[in-house]
Amino acid sequence: MTGTRGWLRAHSELGVCVLLFALGALVLGDVLTMDVDITQRGPVGPKTVPVVVGVALLGVAVLLALDVLRGGRGEAEGGEDIDLDAPGDWRTVLLLAGIFLGNAVLLDPLGLPASGALMFWGSAYALGSRAYDRDPLIAAVLSVVTYVVFDSLLGIPLPGGPLMEVL
């Protein structure tokens, strides 16, 4: 068991290969089942770019797997001012994951302006900002501007929640 575990640890980049391959297969699977009802003019249609991206993901996954199995290793990030031997900050990671999940849950009932403001403020808090007077204001402005740009200027309908009538 130690031999297998040691081999897997030495070839941990294969996990990235599996992820890329699964993502490429997912993209191609979605493209092949995509229903296209528009009239296509010319050789490039709505399926072209996703097919290219899916094939590229599969190709990169296979080439990376071959490189890893031949002994290739990713270069350590030695140029940054971080301690590569220090453990990860799991508190921050879990706080951010909870904030993003909370945003997904609150998006429909509260709308994007309110849930986005909570997400921006919570992310700033999780990443270490302690400006309690400034952060909520910046978060609210960012969220409202994001809502207005996407909903009004770009025409992408987003849930406004209770603030729909105000904005």
Short mmCIF file of C-alpha atoms in Angstrom, two decimals:
data_model
loop_
_atom_site.label_atom_id
_atom_site.label_comp_id
_atom_site.label_asym_id
_atom_site.label_seq_id
_atom_site.Cartn_x
_atom_site.Cartn_y
_atom_site.Cartn_z
CA MET A 1 0.00 0.00 0.00
CA THR A 2 2.87 2.39 0.75
CA GLY A 3 4.32 1.78 -2.73
CA THR A 4 1.05 2.68 -4.44
CA ARG A 5 0.54 5.70 -2.23
CA GLY A 6 4.10 6.86 -2.88
CA TRP A 7 3.66 6.43 -6.65
CA LEU A 8 0.42 8.41 -6.59
CA ARG A 9 2.04 11.18 -4.55
CA ALA A 10 4.94 11.34 -7.01
CA HIS A 11 2.50 11.53 -9.93
CA SER A 12 -0.13 13.81 -8.38
CA GLU A 13 -0.37 15.84 -11.59
CA LEU A 14 -2.39 12.94 -13.00
CA GLY A 15 -5.31 14.28 -10.95
CA VAL A 16 -5.24 17.42 -13.08
CA CYS A 17 -5.20 15.21 -16.18
CA VAL A 18 -8.29 13.35 -14.99
CA LEU A 19 -10.05 16.64 -14.23
CA LEU A 20 -9.21 18.09 -17.67
CA PHE A 21 -10.30 14.89 -19.41
CA ALA A 22 -13.60 14.79 -17.50
CA LEU A 23 -14.23 18.45 -18.27
CA GLY A 24 -13.51 17.87 -21.98
CA ALA A 25 -15.82 14.86 -22.06
CA LEU A 26 -18.53 16.87 -20.32
CA VAL A 27 -18.22 19.72 -22.82
CA LEU A 28 -18.32 17.35 -25.79
CA GLY A 29 -21.24 15.42 -24.30
CA ASP A 30 -23.21 18.64 -23.87
CA VAL A 31 -22.38 19.80 -27.38
CA LEU A 32 -23.46 16.54 -28.96
CA THR A 33 -26.83 16.68 -27.20
CA MET A 34 -27.32 20.41 -27.82
CA ASP A 35 -30.48 21.24 -29.75
CA VAL A 36 -29.83 23.90 -32.39
CA ASP A 37 -32.96 25.35 -33.96
CA ILE A 38 -31.43 28.35 -35.70
CA THR A 39 -30.54 28.49 -39.36
CA GLN A 40 -26.81 28.15 -39.77
CA ARG A 41 -25.12 30.37 -42.32
CA GLY A 42 -21.69 29.14 -43.24
CA PRO A 43 -19.44 26.52 -41.71
CA VAL A 44 -19.26 28.05 -38.22
CA GLY A 45 -22.29 27.42 -36.04
CA PRO A 46 -23.07 27.48 -32.33
CA LYS A 47 -21.43 24.08 -31.81
CA THR A 48 -18.05 24.96 -33.34
CA VAL A 49 -16.34 26.70 -30.42
CA PRO A 50 -17.51 24.20 -27.76
CA VAL A 51 -16.30 21.31 -29.93
CA VAL A 52 -12.89 22.98 -30.34
CA VAL A 53 -12.67 23.66 -26.59
CA GLY A 54 -13.73 20.09 -25.71
CA VAL A 55 -11.23 18.51 -28.11
CA ALA A 56 -8.50 20.85 -26.85
CA LEU A 57 -9.24 19.85 -23.24
CA LEU A 58 -9.03 16.17 -24.13
CA GLY A 59 -5.79 16.74 -26.06
CA VAL A 60 -4.15 18.70 -23.24
CA ALA A 61 -5.21 16.04 -20.73
CA VAL A 62 -3.66 13.24 -22.79
CA LEU A 63 -0.44 15.17 -23.51
CA LEU A 64 -0.06 16.16 -19.86
CA ALA A 65 -0.64 12.56 -18.73
CA LEU A 66 2.02 11.33 -21.15
CA ASP A 67 4.46 13.95 -19.88
CA VAL A 68 3.82 13.03 -16.24
CA LEU A 69 4.15 9.30 -16.91
CA ARG A 70 7.47 9.93 -18.71
CA GLY A 71 8.83 11.66 -15.61
CA GLY A 72 7.87 15.27 -16.19
CA ARG A 73 7.26 17.30 -13.05
CA GLY A 74 5.64 20.66 -12.47
CA GLU A 75 8.10 23.31 -11.37
CA ALA A 76 7.68 24.54 -7.80
CA GLU A 77 6.71 28.16 -7.38
CA GLY A 78 10.04 29.30 -6.03
CA GLY A 79 9.76 32.90 -7.22
CA GLU A 80 6.96 33.91 -4.89
CA ASP A 81 7.36 35.04 -1.31
CA ILE A 82 5.48 32.12 0.21
CA ASP A 83 6.53 29.19 2.31
CA LEU A 84 5.74 26.14 0.20
CA ASP A 85 6.13 23.87 3.21
CA ALA A 86 3.55 25.71 5.33
CA PRO A 87 0.10 24.12 5.57
CA GLY A 88 -2.84 25.67 3.78
CA ASP A 89 -5.15 28.12 5.50
CA TRP A 90 -8.23 25.90 5.69
CA ARG A 91 -10.20 28.42 7.75
CA THR A 92 -10.10 30.92 4.89
CA VAL A 93 -10.89 28.27 2.28
CA LEU A 94 -13.89 27.01 4.26
CA LEU A 95 -15.12 30.55 4.93
CA LEU A 96 -14.96 31.39 1.22
CA ALA A 97 -16.69 28.14 0.26
CA GLY A 98 -19.46 28.86 2.76
CA ILE A 99 -19.83 32.41 1.48
CA PHE A 100 -20.15 31.26 -2.15
CA LEU A 101 -22.63 28.53 -1.21
CA GLY A 102 -24.60 31.05 0.83
CA ASN A 103 -24.67 33.38 -2.16
CA ALA A 104 -26.05 30.58 -4.34
CA VAL A 105 -28.79 29.87 -1.80
CA LEU A 106 -29.69 33.54 -1.19
CA LEU A 107 -29.55 34.68 -4.82
CA ASP A 108 -33.19 33.94 -5.66
CA PRO A 109 -34.90 35.10 -2.46
CA LEU A 110 -32.77 38.22 -1.88
CA GLY A 111 -31.75 39.06 -5.44
CA LEU A 112 -28.31 39.83 -6.79
CA PRO A 113 -27.84 43.26 -5.19
CA ALA A 114 -28.35 41.98 -1.63
CA SER A 115 -26.77 38.53 -1.97
CA GLY A 116 -23.88 39.96 -3.98
CA ALA A 117 -23.22 42.58 -1.32
CA LEU A 118 -23.13 39.86 1.32
CA MET A 119 -20.79 37.80 -0.86
CA PHE A 120 -18.40 40.70 -1.53
CA TRP A 121 -18.34 41.74 2.13
CA GLY A 122 -17.95 38.15 3.35
CA SER A 123 -15.12 37.51 0.89
CA ALA A 124 -13.30 40.64 2.03
CA TYR A 125 -13.72 39.55 5.66
CA ALA A 126 -12.54 35.99 4.94
CA LEU A 127 -9.48 37.31 3.14
CA GLY A 128 -8.48 39.45 6.11
CA SER A 129 -10.01 42.91 5.70
CA ARG A 130 -11.25 44.36 8.99
CA ALA A 131 -12.47 47.77 7.80
CA TYR A 132 -15.96 47.35 9.25
CA ASP A 133 -17.08 50.85 8.29
CA ARG A 134 -15.82 50.78 4.69
CA ASP A 135 -16.22 47.16 3.50
CA PRO A 136 -20.04 46.95 3.57
CA LEU A 137 -20.32 50.20 1.61
CA ILE A 138 -17.85 49.06 -1.04
CA ALA A 139 -19.62 45.68 -1.23
CA ALA A 140 -23.01 47.35 -1.71
CA VAL A 141 -21.71 49.66 -4.44
CA LEU A 142 -19.95 46.78 -6.25
CA SER A 143 -23.05 44.64 -6.08
CA VAL A 144 -25.45 47.32 -7.33
CA VAL A 145 -23.08 48.35 -10.14
CA THR A 146 -22.70 44.70 -11.16
CA TYR A 147 -26.48 44.28 -11.19
CA VAL A 148 -27.07 47.43 -13.24
CA VAL A 149 -24.35 46.61 -15.77
CA PHE A 150 -25.56 43.06 -16.37
CA ASP A 151 -29.30 43.64 -16.11
CA SER A 152 -29.72 47.04 -17.76
CA LEU A 153 -26.70 47.61 -19.99
CA LEU A 154 -26.00 44.05 -21.19
CA GLY A 155 -29.62 42.86 -21.14
CA ILE A 156 -28.89 39.77 -19.05
CA PRO A 157 -31.84 39.32 -16.68
CA LEU A 158 -30.75 38.78 -13.09
CA PRO A 159 -32.91 38.33 -9.99
CA GLY A 160 -33.39 41.70 -8.34
CA GLY A 161 -35.24 40.42 -5.30
CA PRO A 162 -37.07 42.90 -3.08
CA LEU A 163 -34.97 45.75 -4.49
CA MET A 164 -36.32 45.15 -8.02
CA GLU A 165 -38.74 48.08 -7.79
CA VAL A 166 -36.14 50.45 -6.33
CA LEU A 167 -33.50 49.83 -8.98
#
